[in-house]
Coordinates of C-alpha atoms in Angstrom, one line a residue:
Chain A
X173 CA -20.9 -2.8 -37.5
X174 CA -20.3 -5.6 -35.0
X175 CA -22.6 -6.0 -32.1
X176 CA -21.5 -6.8 -28.5
X177 CA -23.2 -6.8 -25.2
X178 CA -23.1 -4.0 -22.7
X179 CA -21.0 -6.1 -20.3
X180 CA -18.5 -6.9 -23.1
X181 CA -18.3 -3.2 -24.0
X182 CA -17.4 -2.4 -20.4
X183 CA -14.8 -5.2 -20.3
X184 CA -13.3 -3.9 -23.5
X185 CA -13.0 -0.4 -22.0
X186 CA -11.3 -1.8 -18.9
X187 CA -9.0 -4.0 -21.0
X188 CA -8.0 -1.2 -23.4
X189 CA -7.3 1.3 -20.6
X190 CA -5.3 -1.2 -18.6
X191 CA -3.2 -2.0 -21.6
X192 CA -2.7 1.7 -22.3
X193 CA -1.9 2.9 -18.8
X194 CA -0.1 0.8 -16.1
X195 CA -1.5 3.0 -13.3
X196 CA -5.1 1.7 -14.0
X197 CA -6.1 -1.2 -11.7
X198 CA -9.3 -2.8 -10.6
X199 CA -10.5 -3.7 -7.1
X200 CA -13.7 -5.1 -5.8
X201 CA -15.4 -8.1 -4.3
X202 CA -15.0 -11.3 -6.5
X203 CA -13.9 -9.4 -9.6
X204 CA -10.9 -11.7 -10.1
X205 CA -10.3 -15.1 -11.6
X206 CA -12.5 -17.1 -9.3
X207 CA -15.7 -15.3 -10.2
X208 CA -15.1 -12.5 -12.8
X209 CA -17.4 -10.1 -11.1
X210 CA -21.0 -10.8 -10.0
X211 CA -22.2 -9.7 -13.4
X212 CA -19.1 -11.0 -15.2
X213 CA -17.9 -7.6 -16.4
X214 CA -14.3 -8.3 -15.3
X215 CA -14.2 -11.9 -16.5
X216 CA -10.9 -12.8 -18.0
X217 CA -9.1 -9.7 -16.9
X218 CA -7.3 -11.2 -13.9
X219 CA -5.9 -13.8 -16.3
X220 CA -4.5 -11.1 -18.6
X221 CA -3.4 -8.5 -16.0
X222 CA -2.7 -10.6 -12.9
X223 CA -4.2 -10.5 -9.4
X224 CA -2.2 -7.5 -8.4
X225 CA -4.1 -5.3 -10.9
X226 CA -7.4 -7.1 -10.8
X227 CA -7.6 -7.3 -7.1
X228 CA -10.2 -9.3 -5.1
X229 CA -11.0 -7.6 -1.8
X230 CA -12.6 -8.5 1.4
X231 CA -16.3 -7.5 1.9
X232 CA -15.4 -4.0 3.0
X233 CA -17.1 -1.5 0.8
X234 CA -15.9 1.5 2.8
X235 CA -12.3 0.4 2.6
X236 CA -12.7 -0.5 -1.1
X237 CA -13.5 3.1 -1.8
X238 CA -11.2 4.6 0.7
X239 CA -8.3 2.5 -0.7
X240 CA -9.3 3.8 -4.1
X241 CA -9.1 7.4 -2.8
X242 CA -5.7 6.8 -1.3
X243 CA -4.4 5.2 -4.5
X244 CA -5.9 7.9 -6.7
X245 CA -4.3 10.8 -4.8
X246 CA -0.9 9.1 -5.0
X247 CA -0.7 8.5 -8.7
X248 CA -2.9 5.6 -9.6
X249 CA -6.1 5.3 -11.5
X250 CA -8.2 2.8 -9.6
X251 CA -11.5 1.4 -10.9
X252 CA -13.5 0.1 -7.9
X253 CA -16.5 -2.1 -8.3
X254 CA -19.3 -2.1 -5.8
X255 CA -21.2 -5.2 -6.5
X256 CA -24.7 -3.6 -6.1
X257 CA -25.5 0.1 -6.2
X258 CA -27.4 -0.3 -3.0
X259 CA -24.1 -1.1 -1.2
X260 CA -22.6 2.3 -2.0
X261 CA -24.4 3.2 1.2
X262 CA -21.8 1.3 3.1
X263 CA -19.1 3.5 1.5
X264 CA -20.9 6.7 1.6
X265 CA -18.5 8.6 3.8
X266 CA -15.6 7.6 1.5
X267 CA -17.6 8.6 -1.6
X268 CA -19.3 11.8 -0.5
X269 CA -17.0 13.2 2.2
X270 CA -13.6 11.9 1.0
X271 CA -13.4 11.3 -2.7
X272 CA -15.7 14.1 -3.6
X273 CA -14.1 16.7 -1.4
X274 CA -10.5 15.9 -1.2
X275 CA -9.5 18.2 -4.1
X276 CA -11.7 21.1 -2.9
X277 CA -10.9 21.1 0.7
X278 CA -7.2 20.9 0.0
X279 CA -7.4 23.9 -2.3
X280 CA -7.0 22.1 -5.6
X281 CA -3.6 20.5 -4.6
X282 CA -4.6 17.0 -5.7
X283 CA -6.6 15.1 -8.2
X284 CA -8.7 12.1 -7.4
X285 CA -9.2 10.0 -10.5
X286 CA -11.3 7.2 -9.0
X287 CA -14.0 5.4 -11.0
X288 CA -16.6 3.6 -9.0
X289 CA -18.6 1.1 -11.1
X290 CA -21.8 -0.2 -9.7
X291 CA -25.1 -1.6 -11.1
X292 CA -28.4 0.0 -10.2
X293 CA -31.9 -0.9 -11.2
X294 CA -34.8 -3.2 -10.5
X295 CA -36.5 -5.9 -12.5
X296 CA -34.8 -9.1 -11.4
X297 CA -36.7 -9.9 -8.2
X298 CA -34.0 -9.3 -5.7
X299 CA -35.9 -6.9 -3.6
X300 CA -35.1 -3.8 -1.5
X301 CA -31.3 -4.3 -0.9
X302 CA -30.3 -5.0 -4.5
X303 CA -32.6 -3.1 -6.8
X304 CA -32.5 0.6 -6.1
X305 CA -31.6 3.4 -8.5
X306 CA -29.7 5.9 -6.4
X307 CA -28.1 8.1 -9.0
X308 CA -29.6 11.2 -7.5
X309 CA -27.7 10.7 -4.2
X310 CA -24.5 11.3 -6.1
X311 CA -25.9 14.2 -8.2
X312 CA -26.3 16.0 -4.8
X313 CA -22.6 15.8 -4.0
X314 CA -20.5 18.4 -5.7
X315 CA -17.1 17.0 -6.7
X316 CA -18.5 13.8 -8.1
X317 CA -19.4 13.0 -11.7
X318 CA -22.2 10.6 -12.5
X319 CA -22.3 8.6 -15.7
X320 CA -25.5 6.7 -16.8
X321 CA -24.8 4.8 -20.0
X322 CA -27.8 3.2 -21.7
X323 CA -26.0 1.4 -24.6
X324 CA -22.9 -0.7 -25.2
X325 CA -21.5 2.1 -27.3
X326 CA -22.0 4.7 -24.6
X327 CA -20.9 2.3 -21.8
X328 CA -17.5 1.7 -23.4
X329 CA -16.9 5.3 -24.5
X330 CA -17.9 6.8 -21.2
X331 CA -16.0 4.3 -19.1
X332 CA -12.8 5.1 -21.0
X333 CA -13.4 8.8 -20.5
X334 CA -14.1 8.2 -16.8
X335 CA -10.8 6.3 -16.4
X336 CA -8.8 9.0 -18.3
X337 CA -10.4 11.9 -16.4
X338 CA -9.2 13.4 -13.2
X339 CA -12.3 13.4 -11.1
X340 CA -14.2 10.8 -9.1
X341 CA -16.9 9.2 -11.1
X342 CA -19.9 7.2 -10.0
X343 CA -20.3 5.0 -13.1
X344 CA -23.9 3.8 -12.9
X345 CA -24.6 0.6 -14.8
X346 CA -28.0 -1.2 -15.0
X347 CA -28.2 -4.9 -14.3
X348 CA -30.8 -5.5 -17.0
X349 CA -28.5 -3.9 -19.6
X350 CA -25.5 -6.3 -19.1
X351 CA -26.7 -8.7 -21.8
X352 CA -28.2 -6.1 -24.1
X353 CA -26.3 -5.9 -27.4
X354 CA -25.5 -2.9 -29.5
X355 CA -23.2 -1.6 -32.1
X356 CA -19.7 -0.9 -31.0
X357 CA -16.9 -0.2 -33.5
X358 CA -13.7 -2.2 -33.5
X359 CA -11.5 0.9 -33.4
X360 CA -11.0 2.8 -30.1
X361 CA -13.1 5.8 -29.2
X362 CA -14.3 7.7 -26.2
X363 CA -17.6 9.4 -25.3
X364 CA -17.2 12.8 -23.6
X365 CA -18.9 13.6 -20.3
X366 CA -21.6 16.3 -20.4
X367 CA -22.8 15.6 -23.9
X368 CA -26.3 14.2 -24.2
X369 CA -27.3 12.0 -27.1
X370 CA -30.5 12.2 -29.0
X371 CA -31.4 8.6 -29.3
X372 CA -34.4 9.3 -31.5
X373 CA -35.5 12.5 -33.2
X374 CA -39.1 13.7 -33.0
X375 CA -41.3 16.8 -33.2
X376 CA -44.2 16.5 -30.8
X377 CA -42.8 15.7 -27.4
X378 CA -39.4 15.2 -25.7
X379 CA -38.7 12.3 -23.4
X380 CA -35.6 12.6 -21.3
X381 CA -34.6 9.1 -20.0
X382 CA -31.5 7.4 -18.7
X383 CA -30.1 3.8 -18.4
X384 CA -32.7 1.1 -18.9
X385 CA -35.5 3.7 -19.2
X386 CA -34.0 4.9 -22.5
X387 CA -35.0 1.5 -24.0
X388 CA -38.5 1.7 -22.6
X389 CA -38.8 5.3 -23.9
X390 CA -37.7 4.2 -27.4
X391 CA -40.3 1.3 -27.3
X392 CA -43.0 3.8 -26.3
X393 CA -41.9 6.2 -29.0
X394 CA -42.3 3.4 -31.6
X395 CA -45.8 2.7 -30.4
X396 CA -46.7 6.4 -30.4
X397 CA -45.3 6.9 -33.8
X398 CA -47.9 4.4 -35.1
X399 CA -50.6 6.7 -33.5
X400 CA -49.1 9.7 -35.2
X401 CA -47.2 11.2 -32.3
X402 CA -43.5 12.0 -33.0
X403 CA -41.3 11.7 -29.9
X404 CA -37.8 12.8 -29.4
X405 CA -35.7 10.8 -26.9
X406 CA -32.9 12.5 -25.2
X407 CA -30.4 10.5 -23.2
X408 CA -28.2 12.8 -21.0
X409 CA -25.5 10.0 -20.7
X410 CA -24.0 11.8 -17.7
X411 CA -26.1 13.4 -15.0
X412 CA -23.1 15.3 -13.7
X413 CA -22.1 17.2 -15.7
X414 CA -25.6 17.5 -17.2
X415 CA -26.0 18.7 -20.8
X416 CA -28.8 21.1 -20.0
X417 CA -28.6 22.7 -23.4
X418 CA -29.5 19.7 -25.4
X419 CA -32.5 19.1 -23.2
X420 CA -33.6 22.7 -23.4
X421 CA -33.1 22.8 -27.2
X422 CA -35.3 19.7 -27.5
X423 CA -37.9 21.4 -25.3
X424 CA -37.8 24.5 -27.5
X425 CA -38.5 22.3 -30.5
X426 CA -41.3 20.1 -29.1
X427 CA -42.8 22.3 -26.4
X428 CA -43.6 19.2 -24.4
X429 CA -41.5 17.2 -21.9
X430 CA -41.8 13.9 -20.2
X431 CA -39.0 12.9 -17.8
X432 CA -38.6 9.2 -17.3
X433 CA -36.4 7.9 -14.5
X434 CA -36.2 4.6 -12.6
X435 CA -35.5 6.3 -9.2
X436 CA -38.0 7.5 -6.7
X437 CA -39.9 10.5 -7.8
X438 CA -39.2 12.7 -4.7
X439 CA -36.0 14.6 -5.0
X440 CA -34.8 12.3 -7.7
X441 CA -33.2 12.6 -11.1
X442 CA -36.6 13.6 -12.7
X443 CA -37.1 16.3 -10.1
X444 CA -33.8 17.9 -10.9
X445 CA -34.3 17.9 -14.6
X446 CA -37.9 19.2 -14.2
X447 CA -36.6 22.0 -12.0
X448 CA -34.0 23.0 -14.6
X449 CA -36.7 23.1 -17.4
X450 CA -39.0 25.1 -15.1
X451 CA -36.3 27.5 -14.3
X452 CA -34.7 27.9 -17.7
X453 CA -37.2 26.9 -20.4
X454 CA -40.7 27.3 -19.1
X455 CA -41.6 29.8 -21.8
X456 CA -41.1 27.2 -24.4
X457 CA -43.5 24.7 -22.8
X458 CA -47.0 24.2 -24.2
X459 CA -48.0 21.8 -21.5
X460 CA -47.0 21.0 -17.9
X461 CA -43.9 19.0 -17.2
X462 CA -44.6 15.3 -16.7
X463 CA -42.6 12.9 -14.7
X464 CA -42.7 9.1 -14.8
X465 CA -40.7 7.7 -11.9
X466 CA -40.9 5.1 -9.2
X467 CA -43.4 5.7 -6.4
X468 CA -41.7 6.5 -3.1
X469 CA -41.5 2.9 -1.8
X470 CA -38.6 0.5 -1.4
X471 CA -38.4 -2.0 -4.3
X472 CA -40.6 -5.0 -3.4
X473 CA -39.8 -8.6 -4.1
X474 CA -42.8 -10.4 -5.6
X475 CA -43.0 -10.1 -9.4
X476 CA -46.4 -8.4 -9.6
X477 CA -45.4 -5.9 -6.8
X478 CA -42.0 -5.1 -8.4
X479 CA -43.5 -4.7 -11.9
X480 CA -46.0 -2.3 -10.4
X481 CA -43.4 0.1 -9.2
X482 CA -41.1 0.1 -12.2
X483 CA -42.0 2.7 -14.8
X484 CA -43.2 0.9 -17.9
X485 CA -43.9 1.6 -21.5
X486 CA -47.6 2.0 -20.8
X487 CA -47.0 4.7 -18.2
X488 CA -44.7 6.5 -20.5
X489 CA -47.2 6.5 -23.4
X490 CA -49.9 7.7 -21.0
X491 CA -47.7 10.6 -19.9
X492 CA -46.9 11.6 -23.4
X493 CA -50.5 11.5 -24.4
X494 CA -51.4 13.8 -21.5
X495 CA -49.1 16.5 -22.8
X496 CA -49.5 16.4 -26.6
Chain B
X265 CA 19.7 7.8 22.8
X266 CA 23.3 8.9 22.4
X267 CA 23.5 6.6 19.3
X268 CA 21.6 9.4 17.6
X269 CA 23.5 12.3 16.2
X270 CA 23.2 15.6 18.1
X271 CA 21.8 17.1 14.9
X272 CA 18.9 14.6 14.8
X273 CA 18.1 15.0 18.5
X274 CA 18.2 18.7 18.2
X275 CA 15.9 18.6 15.2
X276 CA 13.4 16.5 17.1
X277 CA 13.5 18.9 20.0
X278 CA 13.1 21.8 17.7
X279 CA 10.1 20.2 16.0
X280 CA 8.4 19.5 19.3
X281 CA 8.9 23.1 20.3
X282 CA 7.6 24.3 17.0
X283 CA 4.4 22.4 17.6
X284 CA 4.0 23.5 21.2
X285 CA 4.6 27.2 20.5
X286 CA 2.5 27.1 17.3
X287 CA -0.4 25.6 19.2
X288 CA -0.1 28.0 22.1
X289 CA -0.2 30.8 19.5
X290 CA -3.2 29.4 17.8
X291 CA -4.9 29.2 21.2
X292 CA -4.0 32.9 21.8
X293 CA -5.3 33.9 18.4
X294 CA -8.5 31.9 19.0
X295 CA -9.0 33.7 22.3
X296 CA -8.7 37.0 20.5
X297 CA -11.4 35.9 18.1
X298 CA -9.0 35.8 15.1
X299 CA -9.5 32.1 14.3
X300 CA -12.7 31.3 12.5
X301 CA -14.5 28.0 13.4
X302 CA -13.0 25.6 15.8
X303 CA -9.5 24.3 16.8
X304 CA -8.2 20.9 18.1
X305 CA -4.9 21.5 19.7
X306 CA -2.1 18.9 19.6
X307 CA -0.4 20.3 22.8
X308 CA 0.9 17.5 25.0
X309 CA 1.1 14.9 22.1
X310 CA 4.1 16.4 20.4
X311 CA 6.3 13.3 21.0
X312 CA 4.0 11.1 18.9
X313 CA 4.1 13.1 15.7
X314 CA 7.7 14.0 16.0
X315 CA 8.9 10.6 17.0
X316 CA 7.0 9.0 14.1
X317 CA 8.0 11.6 11.5
X318 CA 11.6 11.4 12.6
X319 CA 11.6 7.8 11.4
X320 CA 10.2 8.8 8.0
X321 CA 11.7 10.2 4.9
X322 CA 10.4 13.3 3.0
X323 CA 8.9 11.1 0.3
X324 CA 7.0 9.0 2.8
X325 CA 3.3 9.7 3.4
X326 CA 1.3 10.6 6.4
X327 CA -2.5 10.9 6.9
X328 CA -3.9 13.0 9.6
X329 CA -6.9 13.9 11.7
X330 CA -9.0 16.8 13.0
X331 CA -6.2 17.2 15.6
X332 CA -3.6 17.6 12.8
X333 CA -1.4 20.7 13.2
X334 CA 1.2 18.6 14.9
X335 CA 1.4 16.0 12.1
X336 CA 1.8 18.7 9.5
X337 CA 4.6 20.5 11.3
X338 CA 6.4 17.2 12.2
X339 CA 6.3 16.2 8.5
X340 CA 7.9 19.4 7.6
X341 CA 5.0 21.7 6.6
X342 CA 5.7 25.4 6.3
X343 CA 4.6 27.2 9.5
X344 CA 3.5 30.3 7.6
X345 CA 1.2 28.5 5.2
X346 CA -0.1 26.3 8.0
X347 CA -1.0 29.4 10.1
X348 CA -2.4 31.2 7.1
X349 CA -4.7 28.2 6.4
X350 CA -5.9 28.2 10.0
X351 CA -6.8 31.9 9.7
X352 CA -8.7 31.2 6.5
X353 CA -6.3 33.2 4.3
X354 CA -5.5 33.0 0.6
X355 CA -1.9 32.1 1.2
X356 CA -2.8 29.0 3.3
X357 CA -2.0 25.5 2.2
X358 CA -5.6 25.0 0.9
X359 CA -6.2 28.7 -0.1
X360 CA -8.6 29.0 2.8
X361 CA -10.8 26.1 1.7
X362 CA -9.8 23.6 4.4
X363 CA -9.0 25.4 7.6
X364 CA -7.6 23.8 10.8
X365 CA -9.1 20.4 10.2
X366 CA -8.1 20.0 6.6
X367 CA -4.4 20.8 6.0
X368 CA -2.4 19.0 3.4
X369 CA 0.9 19.5 1.7
X370 CA 1.3 16.9 -1.1
X371 CA 4.8 18.1 -1.8
X372 CA 6.0 16.6 1.5
X373 CA 3.8 13.6 1.4
X374 CA 1.3 15.1 3.8
X375 CA -1.8 13.5 2.3
X376 CA -4.1 15.7 4.3
X377 CA -6.2 15.7 7.4
X378 CA -9.7 14.3 7.4
X379 CA -12.2 15.5 10.0
X380 CA -14.3 12.3 9.8
X381 CA -13.0 10.2 12.7
X382 CA -11.4 7.0 11.2
X383 CA -11.9 8.0 7.6
X384 CA -8.1 8.4 7.0
X385 CA -7.4 4.7 7.6
X386 CA -8.6 3.3 4.3
X387 CA -7.1 6.2 2.5
X388 CA -3.7 5.5 4.1
X389 CA -4.1 1.8 3.1
X390 CA -4.8 3.0 -0.5
X391 CA -1.6 5.0 -0.5
X392 CA 0.1 1.8 0.8
X393 CA -1.4 -0.1 -2.1
X394 CA -0.3 2.6 -4.5
X395 CA 3.3 2.2 -3.2
X396 CA 3.2 -1.5 -3.7
X397 CA 1.8 -1.2 -7.2
X398 CA 4.3 1.5 -8.2
X399 CA 7.1 -0.5 -6.5
X400 CA 8.6 2.4 -4.6
X401 CA 10.1 2.0 -1.1
X402 CA 7.9 4.6 0.5
X403 CA 5.8 3.9 3.6
X404 CA 2.7 5.5 5.0
X405 CA 2.1 6.6 8.6
X406 CA -1.6 6.8 9.5
X407 CA -2.4 8.8 12.6
X408 CA -5.7 8.4 14.5
X409 CA -7.0 8.5 18.0
X410 CA -8.2 5.7 20.2
X411 CA -11.8 6.8 19.5
X412 CA -11.3 6.0 15.8
X413 CA -10.4 2.4 16.7
X414 CA -14.1 1.9 17.3
X415 CA -14.9 2.8 13.7
X416 CA -15.5 0.2 11.1
X417 CA -12.9 1.8 8.9
X418 CA -10.3 0.7 11.5
X419 CA -11.2 -2.9 11.0
X420 CA -11.6 -2.8 7.2
X421 CA -8.5 -0.8 6.7
X422 CA -6.1 -2.7 8.9
X423 CA -7.4 -6.0 7.7
X424 CA -6.8 -5.0 4.1
X425 CA -3.3 -3.7 4.8
X426 CA -2.5 -6.9 6.6
X427 CA -3.7 -9.4 3.9
X428 CA -1.9 -7.4 1.2
X429 CA 1.2 -6.8 3.4
X430 CA 1.1 -3.1 2.7
X431 CA 3.7 -0.6 4.0
X432 CA 1.4 1.2 6.4
X433 CA 2.1 2.1 10.0
X434 CA -1.0 2.7 12.1
X435 CA -0.3 5.2 14.8
X436 CA -2.9 5.2 17.5
X437 CA -2.6 8.4 19.6
X438 CA -4.4 7.2 22.7
X439 CA -5.1 10.3 24.7
X440 CA -7.8 8.5 26.7
X441 CA -10.7 10.7 25.7
X442 CA -12.8 10.8 22.6
X443 CA -14.3 14.2 23.1
X444 CA -15.5 13.8 26.6
X445 CA -15.8 10.0 26.6
X446 CA -13.2 8.1 28.5
X447 CA -11.9 5.0 26.8
X448 CA -13.1 2.8 29.6
X449 CA -16.7 3.7 28.8
X450 CA -16.5 2.6 25.1
X451 CA -14.2 -0.4 25.1
X452 CA -13.5 -3.3 27.4
X453 CA -9.8 -3.4 26.7
X454 CA -7.0 -1.2 28.0
X455 CA -4.6 -1.4 25.1
X456 CA -5.6 -0.6 21.5
X457 CA -2.5 -2.5 20.5
X458 CA -4.2 -5.7 21.5
X459 CA -6.5 -5.3 18.6
X460 CA -3.6 -6.0 16.2
X461 CA -3.9 -9.6 17.1
X462 CA -7.2 -9.8 15.3
X463 CA -5.5 -8.8 12.0
X464 CA -2.4 -11.0 12.4
X465 CA 0.0 -8.0 12.7
X466 CA 2.3 -6.8 15.4
X467 CA 0.7 -4.4 18.0
X468 CA 3.1 -2.5 20.1
X469 CA 2.8 0.0 22.9
X470 CA 5.0 3.1 23.2
X471 CA 5.2 5.7 25.9
X472 CA 3.7 8.5 23.8
X473 CA 5.2 11.2 25.9
X474 CA 8.7 9.9 25.3
X475 CA 9.8 11.0 21.8
X476 CA 12.7 8.5 21.7
X477 CA 10.5 5.6 22.7
X478 CA 8.0 6.5 19.9
X479 CA 10.9 7.0 17.4
X480 CA 12.3 3.6 18.3
X481 CA 9.0 1.8 17.7
X482 CA 8.3 3.7 14.6
X483 CA 11.7 2.9 13.2
X484 CA 11.1 -0.8 13.7
X485 CA 7.8 -0.6 12.0
X486 CA 9.2 1.5 9.1
X487 CA 11.9 -1.1 8.5
X488 CA 9.4 -3.9 8.6
X489 CA 7.2 -2.0 6.2
X490 CA 10.0 -1.3 3.8
X491 CA 11.0 -4.9 3.7
X492 CA 7.5 -5.8 2.5
X493 CA 6.6 -7.5 5.8
X494 CA 3.4 -5.5 6.2
X495 CA 1.8 -3.1 8.7
X496 CA 2.3 -2.5 12.4
X497 CA -0.1 -1.0 14.9
X498 CA 1.7 1.3 17.4
X499 CA -0.3 2.6 20.3
X500 CA 1.2 5.7 21.8
X501 CA -0.1 6.4 25.3
X502 CA -0.4 10.2 25.6
X503 CA -2.7 13.0 26.8
X504 CA -3.9 16.3 25.4
X505 CA -3.1 19.2 27.6
X506 CA -6.1 21.2 26.4
X507 CA -9.7 20.3 26.0
X508 CA -11.1 18.5 22.9
X509 CA -11.8 21.7 21.0
X510 CA -12.1 25.4 21.2
X511 CA -12.7 26.5 24.7
X512 CA -13.6 23.0 26.1
X513 CA -12.5 23.3 29.7
X514 CA -12.4 19.4 29.9
X515 CA -14.2 19.3 33.2
X516 CA -14.8 15.6 32.6
X517 CA -11.1 14.9 33.5
X518 CA -10.1 14.4 37.1
X519 CA -7.7 17.0 38.3
X520 CA -5.2 14.5 39.6
X521 CA -5.2 12.8 36.3
X522 CA -4.5 16.0 34.5
X523 CA -1.7 16.9 36.9
X524 CA -0.1 13.5 36.6
X525 CA 0.0 13.8 32.8
X526 CA 1.2 17.4 32.9
X527 CA 4.1 16.2 35.0
X528 CA 4.9 13.9 32.1
X529 CA 5.0 16.7 29.6
X530 CA 6.9 15.3 26.6
X531 CA 8.9 18.4 25.9
X532 CA 9.9 19.0 29.5
X533 CA 11.0 15.3 29.7
X534 CA 13.0 15.5 26.5
X535 CA 14.6 18.8 27.4
X536 CA 15.7 17.4 30.7
X537 CA 17.1 14.3 29.1
X538 CA 19.0 16.3 26.5
X539 CA 20.5 18.5 29.2
X540 CA 21.3 15.6 31.6
X541 CA 23.0 13.6 29.0
X542 CA 24.9 16.6 27.8
X543 CA 23.6 16.6 24.3
X544 CA 22.6 20.2 24.7
X545 CA 23.6 22.8 27.2
X546 CA 21.2 25.4 28.7
X547 CA 22.3 28.2 26.4
X548 CA 21.7 26.0 23.3
X549 CA 18.2 25.2 24.5
X550 CA 17.4 28.8 25.2
X551 CA 18.7 29.7 21.7
X552 CA 16.5 27.1 20.1
X553 CA 13.5 28.3 22.1
X554 CA 14.2 31.9 21.0
X555 CA 14.5 30.9 17.4
X556 CA 11.4 28.8 17.4
X557 CA 9.4 31.6 19.1
X558 CA 10.6 34.0 16.5
X559 CA 9.7 31.6 13.7
X560 CA 6.2 31.4 15.1
X561 CA 5.9 35.1 15.4
X562 CA 6.9 35.4 11.8
X563 CA 4.3 32.8 10.8
X564 CA 1.6 34.7 12.6
X565 CA 2.7 38.0 11.0
X566 CA 2.6 36.4 7.6
X567 CA -0.8 34.9 8.2
X568 CA -2.3 38.1 9.7
X569 CA -1.0 40.2 6.8
X570 CA -2.2 37.8 4.2
X571 CA -5.4 38.6 2.3
X572 CA -8.6 36.6 2.5
X573 CA -9.5 34.7 -0.6
X574 CA -11.9 36.5 -3.0
X575 CA -15.4 35.3 -2.2
X576 CA -16.0 33.9 -5.6
X577 CA -13.0 31.6 -5.2
X578 CA -15.5 29.4 -3.3
X579 CA -16.5 28.2 -6.8
X580 CA -13.1 27.0 -7.8
X581 CA -11.4 23.6 -7.3
X582 CA -14.6 21.5 -7.2
X583 CA -13.4 19.6 -10.2
X584 CA -10.0 19.0 -11.7

């Protein structure tokens, strides 16, 4: 099968959906023909679809999302790009109070098919305002879906599902994943929300990981395999809705669980998944739940500082060894 | 004024009365402890919603605020379902999930009331962009108070509407107070309309207690918007007769100021004008008043007799 990069897979999803459905349009800062998006995801799309449908905006995150909401409730399918995930904070009212609640508080009268694409993640030395992993913020808001694709295949298929769906989606990308290549078929497909993917099968322990951490978990699993430990890697692919069953089934099989997440440990993605396992699958566990996550600090700038806080393969291996 | 058909003028008068009587009834019901939560009454500002909505068509959009009953009624919302929503009933517009601060009727272009001050502005701009992309001739009227003009969304939203020449009319209902805070304490300008200059769009001032003045300005803005010439900011100078919410006695307002504005009651003024100019005669006015009062009674009866939602309905409508 052909291999393409994560950013190309995202671009293909946008292109295919824009060709298929004239109500799909893009808006965001510098996504058009002069720049093509800070991470080049939308490069070339303004040339094909024009500046009306690939719309450069002022630096106004709150209005970017608010405009997306207004367009979504009046028949359009906007895909908004927020240049860095950290900047969703500027649009939080529009995301959490408007997009997420507009259907519910109006008694189901309206749909809000708004996709918000944004890159999270640390590892490129751009410090505290451009490196966070804030997926858990959005998991805490009913009415939002949260997608966390780790591969080009999932990125393309999930983005297409997000655009075709009828709910607001926080589509979390990871800035280290944009150049990462993977197999993506030529023919069209979608990946459904709420269906986890077992990225690697194993017997002795389960690792649940998302986004870039999936790749670190797979590396760790390879290393552990050489030491005789068979690890299963489960990638939820969407955090809301969360495929609890696949996670629990894996725990039933292995009896051991390590949750790896790039966000802060406190009240984060790993905390939620740990709570679900504790509540619904504790009887299957042969060892305590382990979490590998960032310490509760902002992301620092200097390379040794930054590397210290990002969960790495070593930490994952250590955690698995503690439970097997 | 006489250029307008009697039918149109009568309809405007009727709508203003509907809002006034509706709000008075909501206030009564609140006093009887029959309205859960809080209320923000539109009493005194009727000329703004009615003047603007009279310049709109059914397919045009409006966005509204926490003080939104008047916008709904002016846009043509059903009084029964509006009242039922305020009482938290199953038959309300939002099946009891929204309440007084969140009423919407998408079938008449009422895109809903947001209770976050200023949050409706980007949403209205998005509806404007949607109109432009779908190439229809609709317009959006975005209502907000003078307090909201201090929010960042005011700046972001109007700027975007301006650069993209979107068919949005920004209606500032300047009632002088954001809760208890007088305008003079939070901005160094007297006219919100002056802020339009910063966005390169027209900013006009209307006597917000004169329904025909509001209508005239709104009509000009609507025409401009339909021609693709972009947004207008209309500041309507008005006053709320009641406090900010619930039982707020509004002691922060000088008595003389309140009396001055009560004397400028928009309904009283419009009624006098209609009578003076012979558009309506006294018996016609009384007939309309009786009819509207009966309509409101019917809405109350409907709302009171409607069932509450089943508790577990709380779990529905989170996702589509």
